[in-house]
Coordinates of C-alpha atoms and ligand atoms in Angstrom, one line a residue:
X1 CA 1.4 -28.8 14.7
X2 CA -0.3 -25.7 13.8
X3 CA -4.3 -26.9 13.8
X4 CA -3.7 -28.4 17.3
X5 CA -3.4 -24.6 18.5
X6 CA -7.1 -24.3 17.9
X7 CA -10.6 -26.6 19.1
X8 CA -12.1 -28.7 16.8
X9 CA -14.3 -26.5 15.1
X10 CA -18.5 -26.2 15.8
X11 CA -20.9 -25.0 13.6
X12 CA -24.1 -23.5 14.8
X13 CA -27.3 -24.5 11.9
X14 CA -29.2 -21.6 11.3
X15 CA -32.0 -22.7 9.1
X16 CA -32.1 -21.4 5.6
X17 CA -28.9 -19.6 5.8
X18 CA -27.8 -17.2 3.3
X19 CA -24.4 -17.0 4.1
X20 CA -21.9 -18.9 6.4
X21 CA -19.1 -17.4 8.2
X22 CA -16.4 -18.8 10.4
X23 CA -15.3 -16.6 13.3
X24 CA -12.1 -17.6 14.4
X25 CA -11.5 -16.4 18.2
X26 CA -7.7 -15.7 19.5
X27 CA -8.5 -13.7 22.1
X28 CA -8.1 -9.7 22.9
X29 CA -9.8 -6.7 25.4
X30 CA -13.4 -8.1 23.2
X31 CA -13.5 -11.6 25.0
X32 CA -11.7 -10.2 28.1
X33 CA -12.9 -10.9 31.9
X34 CA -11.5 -9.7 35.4
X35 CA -8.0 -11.2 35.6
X36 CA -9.2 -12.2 39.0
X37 CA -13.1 -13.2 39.3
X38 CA -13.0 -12.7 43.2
X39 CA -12.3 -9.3 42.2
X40 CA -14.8 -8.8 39.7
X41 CA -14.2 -4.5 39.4
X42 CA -10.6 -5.1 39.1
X43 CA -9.3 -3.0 35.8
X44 CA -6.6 -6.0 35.3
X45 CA -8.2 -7.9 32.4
X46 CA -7.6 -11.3 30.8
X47 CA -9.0 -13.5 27.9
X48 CA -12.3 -15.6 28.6
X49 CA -13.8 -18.1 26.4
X50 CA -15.4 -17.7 23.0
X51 CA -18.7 -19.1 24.6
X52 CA -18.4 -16.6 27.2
X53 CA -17.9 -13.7 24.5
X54 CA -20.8 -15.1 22.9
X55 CA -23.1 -14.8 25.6
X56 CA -23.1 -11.4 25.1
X57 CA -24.4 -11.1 21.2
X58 CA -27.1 -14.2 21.5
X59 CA -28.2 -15.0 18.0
X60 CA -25.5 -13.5 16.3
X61 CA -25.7 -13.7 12.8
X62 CA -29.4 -15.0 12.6
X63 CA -31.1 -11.7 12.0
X64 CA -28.8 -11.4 8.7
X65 CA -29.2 -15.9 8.2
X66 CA -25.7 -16.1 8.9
X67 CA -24.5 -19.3 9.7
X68 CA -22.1 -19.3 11.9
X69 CA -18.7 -21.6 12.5
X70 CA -17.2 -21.6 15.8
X71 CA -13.3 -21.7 16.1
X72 CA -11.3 -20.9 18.8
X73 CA -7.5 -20.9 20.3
X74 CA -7.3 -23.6 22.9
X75 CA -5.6 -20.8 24.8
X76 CA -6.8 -17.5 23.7
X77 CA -4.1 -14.4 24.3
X78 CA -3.4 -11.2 25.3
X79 CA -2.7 -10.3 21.4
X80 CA 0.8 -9.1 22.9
X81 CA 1.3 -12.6 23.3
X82 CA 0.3 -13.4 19.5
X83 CA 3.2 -15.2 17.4
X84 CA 4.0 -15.6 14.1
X85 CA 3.6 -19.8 15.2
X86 CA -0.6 -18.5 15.8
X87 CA -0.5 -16.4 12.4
X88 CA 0.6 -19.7 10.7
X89 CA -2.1 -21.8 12.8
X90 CA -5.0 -19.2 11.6
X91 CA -3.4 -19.4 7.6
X92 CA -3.8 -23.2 8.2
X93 CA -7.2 -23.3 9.5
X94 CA -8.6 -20.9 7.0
X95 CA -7.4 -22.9 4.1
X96 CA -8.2 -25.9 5.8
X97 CA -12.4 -24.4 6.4
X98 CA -11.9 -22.5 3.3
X99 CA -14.2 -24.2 1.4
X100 CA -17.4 -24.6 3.9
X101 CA -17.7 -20.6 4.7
X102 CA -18.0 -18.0 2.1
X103 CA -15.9 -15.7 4.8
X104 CA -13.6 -15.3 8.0
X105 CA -14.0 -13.0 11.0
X106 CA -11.0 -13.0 13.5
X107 CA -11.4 -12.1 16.2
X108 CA -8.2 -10.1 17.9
X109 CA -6.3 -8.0 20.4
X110 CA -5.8 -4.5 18.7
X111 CA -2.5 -4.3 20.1
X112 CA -1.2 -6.9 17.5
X113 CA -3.6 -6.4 14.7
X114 CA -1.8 -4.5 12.3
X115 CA 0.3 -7.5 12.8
X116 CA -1.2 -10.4 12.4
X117 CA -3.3 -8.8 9.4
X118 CA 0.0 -8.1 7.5
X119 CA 0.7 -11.5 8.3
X120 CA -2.5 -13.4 6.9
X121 CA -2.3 -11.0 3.9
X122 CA 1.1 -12.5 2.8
X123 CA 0.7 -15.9 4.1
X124 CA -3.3 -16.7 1.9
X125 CA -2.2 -17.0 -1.7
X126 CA -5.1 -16.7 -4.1
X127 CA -7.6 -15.4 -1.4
X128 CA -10.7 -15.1 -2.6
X129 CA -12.8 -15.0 0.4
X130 CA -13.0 -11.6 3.1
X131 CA -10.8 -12.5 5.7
X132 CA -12.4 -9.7 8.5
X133 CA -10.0 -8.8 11.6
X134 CA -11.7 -7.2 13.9
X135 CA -12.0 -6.6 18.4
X136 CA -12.4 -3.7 20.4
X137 CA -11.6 -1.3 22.9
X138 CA -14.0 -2.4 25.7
X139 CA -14.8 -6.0 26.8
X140 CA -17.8 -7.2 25.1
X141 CA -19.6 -7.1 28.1
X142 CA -19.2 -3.9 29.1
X143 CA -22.0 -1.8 28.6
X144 CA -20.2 0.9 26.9
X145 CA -18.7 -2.1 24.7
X146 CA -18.2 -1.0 20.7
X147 CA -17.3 -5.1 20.5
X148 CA -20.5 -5.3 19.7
X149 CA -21.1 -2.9 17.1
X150 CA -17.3 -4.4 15.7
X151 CA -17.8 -8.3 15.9
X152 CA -21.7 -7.7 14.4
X153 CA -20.6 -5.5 11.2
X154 CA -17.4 -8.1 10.1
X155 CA -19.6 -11.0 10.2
X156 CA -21.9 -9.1 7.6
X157 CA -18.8 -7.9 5.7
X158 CA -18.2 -11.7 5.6
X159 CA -21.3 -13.2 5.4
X160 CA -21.8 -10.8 2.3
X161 CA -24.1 -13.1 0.0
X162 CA -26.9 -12.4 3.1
X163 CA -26.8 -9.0 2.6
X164 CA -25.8 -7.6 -0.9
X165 CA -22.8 -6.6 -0.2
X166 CA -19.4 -6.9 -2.7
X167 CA -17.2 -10.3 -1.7
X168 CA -14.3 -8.3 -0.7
X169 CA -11.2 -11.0 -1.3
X170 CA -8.6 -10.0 0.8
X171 CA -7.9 -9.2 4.6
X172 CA -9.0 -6.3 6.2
X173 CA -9.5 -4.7 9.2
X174 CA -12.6 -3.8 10.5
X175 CA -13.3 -1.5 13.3
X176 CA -15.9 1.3 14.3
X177 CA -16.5 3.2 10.9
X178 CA -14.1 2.4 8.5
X179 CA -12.7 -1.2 6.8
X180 CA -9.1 -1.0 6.1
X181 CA -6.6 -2.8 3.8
X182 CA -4.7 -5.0 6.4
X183 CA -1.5 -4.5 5.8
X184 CA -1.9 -1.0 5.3
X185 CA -3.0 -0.3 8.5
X186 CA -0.9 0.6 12.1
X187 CA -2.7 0.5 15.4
X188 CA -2.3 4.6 16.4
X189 CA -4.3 5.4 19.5
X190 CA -4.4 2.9 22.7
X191 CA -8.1 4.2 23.9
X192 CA -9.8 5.9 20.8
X193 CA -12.7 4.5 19.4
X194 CA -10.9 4.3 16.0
X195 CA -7.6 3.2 17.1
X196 CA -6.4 1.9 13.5
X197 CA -5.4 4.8 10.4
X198 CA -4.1 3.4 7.2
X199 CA -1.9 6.3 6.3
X200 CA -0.9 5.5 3.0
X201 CA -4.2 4.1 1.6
X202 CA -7.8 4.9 1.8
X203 CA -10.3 3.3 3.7
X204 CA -11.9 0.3 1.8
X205 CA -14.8 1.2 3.1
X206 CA -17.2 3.1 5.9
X207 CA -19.4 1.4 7.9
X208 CA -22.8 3.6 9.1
X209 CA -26.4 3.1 9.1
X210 CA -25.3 1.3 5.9
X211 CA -21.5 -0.9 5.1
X212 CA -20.5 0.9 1.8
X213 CA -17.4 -0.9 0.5
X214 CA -15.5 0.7 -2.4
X215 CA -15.0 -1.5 -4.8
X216 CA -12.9 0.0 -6.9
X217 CA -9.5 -0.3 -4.5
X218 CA -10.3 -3.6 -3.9
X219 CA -7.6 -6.9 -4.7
X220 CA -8.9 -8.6 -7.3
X221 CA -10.5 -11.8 -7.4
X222 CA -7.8 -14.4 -8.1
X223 CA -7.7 -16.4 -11.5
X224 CA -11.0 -18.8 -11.8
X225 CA -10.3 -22.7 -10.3
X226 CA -7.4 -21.1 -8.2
X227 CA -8.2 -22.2 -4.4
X228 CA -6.6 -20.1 -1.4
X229 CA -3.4 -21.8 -0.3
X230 CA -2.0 -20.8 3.1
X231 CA 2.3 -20.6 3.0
X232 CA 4.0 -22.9 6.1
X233 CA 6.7 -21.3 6.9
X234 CA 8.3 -17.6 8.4
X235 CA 11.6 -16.8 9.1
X236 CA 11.6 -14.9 12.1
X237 CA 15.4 -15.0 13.0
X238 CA 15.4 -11.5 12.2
X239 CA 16.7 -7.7 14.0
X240 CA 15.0 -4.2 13.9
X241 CA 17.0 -1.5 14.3
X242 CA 15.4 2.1 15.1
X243 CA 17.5 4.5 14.0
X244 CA 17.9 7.1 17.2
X245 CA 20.0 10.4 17.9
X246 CA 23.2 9.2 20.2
X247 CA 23.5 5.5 18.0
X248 CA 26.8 4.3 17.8
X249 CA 28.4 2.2 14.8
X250 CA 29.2 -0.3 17.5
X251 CA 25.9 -0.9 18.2
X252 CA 24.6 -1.0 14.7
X253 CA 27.4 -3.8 14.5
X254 CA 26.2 -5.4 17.4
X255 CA 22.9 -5.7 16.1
X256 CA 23.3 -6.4 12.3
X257 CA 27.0 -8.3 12.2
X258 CA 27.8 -9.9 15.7
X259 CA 24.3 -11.8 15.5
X260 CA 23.5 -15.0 13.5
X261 CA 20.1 -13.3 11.3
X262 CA 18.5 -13.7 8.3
X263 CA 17.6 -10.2 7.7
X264 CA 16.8 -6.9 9.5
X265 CA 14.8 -3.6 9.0
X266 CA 16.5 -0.6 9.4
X267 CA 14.1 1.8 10.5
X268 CA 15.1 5.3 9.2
X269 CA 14.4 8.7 9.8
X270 CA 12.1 11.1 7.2
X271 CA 12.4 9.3 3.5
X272 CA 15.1 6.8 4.5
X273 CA 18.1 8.4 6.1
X274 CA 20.7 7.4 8.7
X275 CA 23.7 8.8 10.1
X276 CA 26.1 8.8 7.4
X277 CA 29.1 8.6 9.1
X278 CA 31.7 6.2 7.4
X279 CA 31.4 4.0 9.9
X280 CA 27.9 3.3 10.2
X281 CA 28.2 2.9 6.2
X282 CA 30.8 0.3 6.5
X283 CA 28.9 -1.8 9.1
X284 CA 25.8 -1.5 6.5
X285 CA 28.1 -2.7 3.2
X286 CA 29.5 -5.9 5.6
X287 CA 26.3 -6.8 6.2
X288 CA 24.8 -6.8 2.8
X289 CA 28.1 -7.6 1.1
X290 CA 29.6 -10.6 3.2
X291 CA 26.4 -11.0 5.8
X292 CA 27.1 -12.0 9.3
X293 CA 29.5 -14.5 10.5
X294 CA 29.2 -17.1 8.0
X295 CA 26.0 -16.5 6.8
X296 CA 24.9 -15.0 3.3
X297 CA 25.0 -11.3 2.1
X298 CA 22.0 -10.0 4.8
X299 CA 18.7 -8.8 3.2
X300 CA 18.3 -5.1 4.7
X301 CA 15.1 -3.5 4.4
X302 CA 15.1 0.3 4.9
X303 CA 11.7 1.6 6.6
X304 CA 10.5 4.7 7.9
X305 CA 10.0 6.0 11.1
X306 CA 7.3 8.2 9.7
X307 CA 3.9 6.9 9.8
X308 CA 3.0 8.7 6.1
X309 CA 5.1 9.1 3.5
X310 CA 8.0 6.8 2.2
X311 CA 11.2 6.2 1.8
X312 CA 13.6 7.1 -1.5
X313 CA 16.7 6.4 -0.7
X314 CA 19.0 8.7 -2.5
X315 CA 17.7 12.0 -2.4
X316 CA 19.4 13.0 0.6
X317 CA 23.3 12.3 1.2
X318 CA 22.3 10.5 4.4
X319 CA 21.0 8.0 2.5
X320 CA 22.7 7.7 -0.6
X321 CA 25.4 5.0 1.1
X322 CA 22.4 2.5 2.1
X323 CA 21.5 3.0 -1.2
X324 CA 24.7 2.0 -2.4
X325 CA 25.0 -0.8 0.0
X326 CA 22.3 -2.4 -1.5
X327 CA 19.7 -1.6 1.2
X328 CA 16.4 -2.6 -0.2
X329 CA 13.8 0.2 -0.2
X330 CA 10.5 -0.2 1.9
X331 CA 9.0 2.3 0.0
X332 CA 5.6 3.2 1.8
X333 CA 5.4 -0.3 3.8
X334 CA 4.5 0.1 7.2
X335 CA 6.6 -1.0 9.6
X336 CA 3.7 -4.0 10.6
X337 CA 3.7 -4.8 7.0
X338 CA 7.6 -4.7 6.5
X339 CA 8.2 -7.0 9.1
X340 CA 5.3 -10.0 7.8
X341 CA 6.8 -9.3 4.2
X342 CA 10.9 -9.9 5.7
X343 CA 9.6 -13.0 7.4
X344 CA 7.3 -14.3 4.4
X345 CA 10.0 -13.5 1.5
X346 CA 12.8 -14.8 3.3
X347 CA 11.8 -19.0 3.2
X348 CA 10.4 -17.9 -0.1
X349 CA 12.8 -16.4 -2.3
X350 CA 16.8 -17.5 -3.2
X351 CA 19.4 -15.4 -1.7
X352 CA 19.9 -13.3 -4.9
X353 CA 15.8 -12.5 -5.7
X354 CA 15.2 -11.5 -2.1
X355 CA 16.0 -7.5 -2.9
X356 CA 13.7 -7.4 -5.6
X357 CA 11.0 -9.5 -4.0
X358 CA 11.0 -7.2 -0.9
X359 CA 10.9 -3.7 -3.4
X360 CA 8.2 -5.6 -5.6
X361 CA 4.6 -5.3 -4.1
X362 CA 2.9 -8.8 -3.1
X363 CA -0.7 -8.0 -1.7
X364 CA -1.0 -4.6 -2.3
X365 CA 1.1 -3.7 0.8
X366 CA 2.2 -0.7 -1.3
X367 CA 1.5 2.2 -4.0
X368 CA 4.6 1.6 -5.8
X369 CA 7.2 -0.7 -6.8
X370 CA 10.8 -0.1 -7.4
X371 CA 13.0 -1.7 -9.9
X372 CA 16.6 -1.1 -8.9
X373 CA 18.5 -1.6 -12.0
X374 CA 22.7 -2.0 -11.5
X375 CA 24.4 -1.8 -15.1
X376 CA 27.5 -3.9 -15.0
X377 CA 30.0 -1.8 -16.4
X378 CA 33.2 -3.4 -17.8
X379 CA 36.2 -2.3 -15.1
X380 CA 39.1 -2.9 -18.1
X381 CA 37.4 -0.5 -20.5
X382 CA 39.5 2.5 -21.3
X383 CA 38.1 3.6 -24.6
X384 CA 36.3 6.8 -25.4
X385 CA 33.1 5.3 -24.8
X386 CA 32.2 2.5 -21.8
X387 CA 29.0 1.2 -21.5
X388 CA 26.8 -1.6 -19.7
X389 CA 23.5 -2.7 -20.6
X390 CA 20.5 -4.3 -18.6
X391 CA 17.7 -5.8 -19.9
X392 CA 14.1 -4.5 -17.8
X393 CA 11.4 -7.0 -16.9
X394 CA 8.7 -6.4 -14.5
X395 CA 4.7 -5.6 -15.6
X396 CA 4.3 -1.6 -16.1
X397 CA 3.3 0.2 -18.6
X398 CA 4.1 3.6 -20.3
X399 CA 1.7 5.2 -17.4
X400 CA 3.5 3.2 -15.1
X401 CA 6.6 5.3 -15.1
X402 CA 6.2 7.2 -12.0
X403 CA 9.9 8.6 -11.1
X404 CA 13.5 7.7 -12.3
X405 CA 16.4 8.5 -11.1
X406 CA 20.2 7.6 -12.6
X407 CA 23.0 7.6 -10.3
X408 CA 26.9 7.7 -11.2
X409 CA 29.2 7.6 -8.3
X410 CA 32.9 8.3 -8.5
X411 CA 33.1 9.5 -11.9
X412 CA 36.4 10.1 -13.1
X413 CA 38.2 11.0 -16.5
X414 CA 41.4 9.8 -17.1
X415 CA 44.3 10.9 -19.5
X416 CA 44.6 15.0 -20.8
X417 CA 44.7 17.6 -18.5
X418 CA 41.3 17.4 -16.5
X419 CA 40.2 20.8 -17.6
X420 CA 40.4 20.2 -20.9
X421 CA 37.9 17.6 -21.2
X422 CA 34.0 17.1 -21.3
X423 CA 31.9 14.0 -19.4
X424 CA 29.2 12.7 -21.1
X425 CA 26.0 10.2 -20.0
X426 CA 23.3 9.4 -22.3
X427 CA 20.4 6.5 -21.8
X428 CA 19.8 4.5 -25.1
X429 CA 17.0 2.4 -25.1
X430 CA 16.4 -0.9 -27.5
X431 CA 13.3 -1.9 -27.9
X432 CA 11.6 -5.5 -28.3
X433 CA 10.6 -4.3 -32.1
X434 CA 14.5 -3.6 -32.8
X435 CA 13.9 0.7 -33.0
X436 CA 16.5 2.4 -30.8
X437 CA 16.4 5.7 -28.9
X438 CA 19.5 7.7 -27.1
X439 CA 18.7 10.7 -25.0
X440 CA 22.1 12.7 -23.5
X441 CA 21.2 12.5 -19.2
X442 CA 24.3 15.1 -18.6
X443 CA 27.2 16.9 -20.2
X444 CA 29.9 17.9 -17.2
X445 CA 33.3 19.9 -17.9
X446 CA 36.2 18.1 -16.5
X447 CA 36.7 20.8 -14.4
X448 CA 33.4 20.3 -12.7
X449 CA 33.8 16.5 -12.1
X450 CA 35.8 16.2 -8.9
X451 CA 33.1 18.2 -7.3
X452 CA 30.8 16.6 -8.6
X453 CA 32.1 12.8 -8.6
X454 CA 28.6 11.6 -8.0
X455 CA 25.7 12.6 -10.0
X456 CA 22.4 11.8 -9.7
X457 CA 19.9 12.7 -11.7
X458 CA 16.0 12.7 -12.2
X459 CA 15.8 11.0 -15.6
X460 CA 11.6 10.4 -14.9
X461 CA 10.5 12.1 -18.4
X462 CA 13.1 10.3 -20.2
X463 CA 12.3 6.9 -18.8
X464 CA 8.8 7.5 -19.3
X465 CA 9.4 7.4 -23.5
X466 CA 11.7 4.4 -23.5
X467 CA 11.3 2.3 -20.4
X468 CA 9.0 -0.9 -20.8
X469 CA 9.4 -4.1 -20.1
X470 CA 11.7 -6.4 -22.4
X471 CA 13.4 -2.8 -23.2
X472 CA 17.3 -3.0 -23.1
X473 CA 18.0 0.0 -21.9
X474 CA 22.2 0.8 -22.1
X475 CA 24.0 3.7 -20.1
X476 CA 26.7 5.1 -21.9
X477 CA 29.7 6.9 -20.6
X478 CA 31.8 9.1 -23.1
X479 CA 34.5 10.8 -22.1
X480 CA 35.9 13.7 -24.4
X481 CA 39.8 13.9 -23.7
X482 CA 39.8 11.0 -21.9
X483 CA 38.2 7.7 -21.0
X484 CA 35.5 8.6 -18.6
X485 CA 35.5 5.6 -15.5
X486 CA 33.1 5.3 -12.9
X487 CA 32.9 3.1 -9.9
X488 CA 28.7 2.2 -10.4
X489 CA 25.5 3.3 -12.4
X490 CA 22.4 2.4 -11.4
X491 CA 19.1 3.3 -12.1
X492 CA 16.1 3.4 -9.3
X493 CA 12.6 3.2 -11.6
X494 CA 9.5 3.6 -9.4
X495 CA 6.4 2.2 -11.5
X496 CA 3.1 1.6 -10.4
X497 CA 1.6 -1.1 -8.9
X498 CA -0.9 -3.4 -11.2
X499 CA -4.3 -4.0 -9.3
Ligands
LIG1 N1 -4.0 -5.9 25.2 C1 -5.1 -6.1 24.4 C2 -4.8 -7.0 23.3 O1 -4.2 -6.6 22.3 C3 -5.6 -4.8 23.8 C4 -6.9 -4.9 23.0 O2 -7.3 -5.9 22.6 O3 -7.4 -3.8 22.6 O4 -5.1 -8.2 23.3

């Protein structure tokens, strides 16, 4: 259903072309005309045809030998109109032309880019070819247009075997002097000349007199014989909900519990927070514990409002009970890119490996990746020492360790008279080769315990000796006059991403 959204595709011969490159058109401000031709000066624009665009770059791509495909949407859009039903008819049709160009230029509304970049970055697995967004901020044939100067340097980023450039495998975003990671990027001016900033990663590249791509932050090239394969399906039966001063709980219920969804984004204030009012919190643990209506435990992804920075849930009280609720973390995801990854993981991944696939980076949509580890302590222990042990997977490294943290909530020690007694937490680590380490996290008095019934703890220097993949890593609990309880342990271990 998806390839008969676009035209049968035509290809122009140039003769002895270096490089061929389709250009896929779906409209945008670059193709755009008078809404009204009788009123040719009107500002009210609306999208023309690709051969009408074209008009205005005549032998585009024959100065560089670039052969050029020609594929457009029957009906291009306004890209406020773009859906995710066009993001899965452009996957399509790349993987379908995949093998007859040696790159993609899309051409696109900016209001939607960020979008529909974070999109085609999830849906192409094994992409090996650029896949070049690009439009602009004046009509094409304007005279002030920079759709020229746009559409011209993304068909040599993807035609780059006529012109020395590195074959840059992934989908970026192209405009006026900088290539960006797609779904990096977030669309922050409406009239600039650079209306795109990637806030949490650099440019891939700058675009001047020369194109200088930096090769080094690049995806790499997928395994040899692999072939791009484009994913058929999103689940878009999703809610956002914007965290705002004067929310109420019933709304938040309204939104994530009296709806039949899939999933939603919370997005938070600062590094993850939300009101913490118990009753917000107990709309939250419904939804991830019992999911709406009759629908399964709700994935929840918590992203922030902030355009740089990230979210750690845990760090303030305001968002320790998401964290608790089993919120998943959207770390330094934009928004654009949080929302493609909800809809992408969702027909992907079982009910129970959704958490981890949303914390876990996919395309390099973030810097870091969290592993959130619960330890399943046994509820009927009441001996001196209770413990639970989990068993870490995951691909870091000893330099991956970026930040851990250990959190205990509702610790408790039973029996002699509270002041008498001492609380005790150590990490013990087995490794794959059999050695063992144990490292004491914190020693509280009794006294100090009901003050202090949740602890949380930076444990990064520690984790960074024993934490590694295949480690079993063990909490321990000891309680010293009296069996120390505690409701949950978990441990939040942010590693780095593997290029
Ligand atoms: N409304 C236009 C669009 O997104 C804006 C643009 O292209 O810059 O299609």
């Amino acid at each position: 259903m998806t390839a008969s959204l676009f035209e049968p595709l035509i290809v122009e011969p140039v003769e002895g072309a270096r490089a061929r490159v389709c250009l896929i058109y779906t409209g945008g401000t670059i193709g755009m005309v008078p809404a009204n031709p009788d009123n040719p000066s009107s500002p009210n624009l609306a999208p023309a045809s690709l051969q009408e665009l074209l008009r205005y770059v005549p032998g585009l791509g024959e100065q560089e030998r670039i052969e050029l495909g020609l594929l457009s949407l029957r009906e291009p859009v306004d890209s406020s109109s773009i859906s995710p039903a066009h993001w899965l008819a452009m996957a399509a049709a790349i993987e379908e032309h995949y093998d007859d160009f040696d790159g993609f230029v899309i051409l696109h509304g900016t209001d939607t880019m960020a979008f529909t970049t974070s999109a085609l970055s999830f849906l192409l697995n094994d992409l090996g070819k650029p896949v070049v967004v690009t439009g602009s901020q004046l009509p094409i044939r304007e005279l002030r247009t920079d759709g020229i100067h746009n559409l011209a340097a993304a068909v040599s980023i993807a035609g780059y075997p006529a012109n020395d450039l590195p074959c840059v495998p992934e989908v970026v975003l192209c405009f006026m002097n900088k290539v960006f990671r797609g779904n990096r990027v977030t669309k922050v001016s409406s009239a600039s000349w650079q209306p795109f900033d990637s806030p949490n990663y650099p440019p891939l590249g700058r675009i001047g007199a020369q194109i200088r791509l930096r090769e080094e932050l690049l995806r790499p090239l997928p395994e040899a014989g692999r072939r791009v394969r484009a994913d058929r399906e999103l689940a878009t039966n999703v809610r956002v909900v914007f965290f705002h001063p004067g929310m109420s709980p019933d709304e938040l219920r309204d939104e994530l519990l009296n709806a039949e969804i899939e999933g939603a984004i919370l997005l938070s204030y600062g590094s993850g927070n939300g009101p913490d009012a118990a009753a917000f919190m107990q709309v939250v643990r419904e939804a991830t514990m019992e999911g709406p209506g009759d629908s399964p435990p709700l994935p929840i992804l918590n992203v922030t409002q902030c355009p740089e920075g990230r979210v750690e849930m845990g760090l303030y009280a305001a968002s320790a009970g998401l964290l608790e609720a089993g919120v998943a973390s959207g770390l330094d995801m934009t928004f654009e890119a949080a929302l493609a990854k909800l809809y992408w993981v969702l027909p992907r991944f079982p009910v129970g490996e959704r958490r981890a696939a949303l914390q876990r980076d996919q395309r390099g949509e973030q810097n870091e990746e969290l592993h959130d580890i619960r330890f399943a302590l046994d509820p009927g222990s009441t001996g001196p020492i209770t413990s639970a042990e989990h068993v870490l997977e995951g691909n870091f490294g000893r330099q991956g360790v970026r930040r851990a943290y250990l959190r205990l909530s509702g610790l408790a020690l039973a029996g002699e008279p509270a002041s008498a007694g001492v609380a005790r937490v150590s990490l013990r680590a087995r490794g794959t080769d059999g050695g063992t380490a144990e490292r004491l996290v914190t020693e509280i008095a009794a006294q100090d315990l009901p003050r202090c019934g949740s602890i949380y703890e930076d444990v990064t220097a520690l984790a960074r000796d024993v934490a590694r993949p295949g480690v079993a890593l063990q909490v321990q609990l000891q309680g010293e006059g009296g069996a120390l309880s505690c409701d949950a342990v978990s441990l939040a271990l942010y590693t780095d991403v593997r290029r």
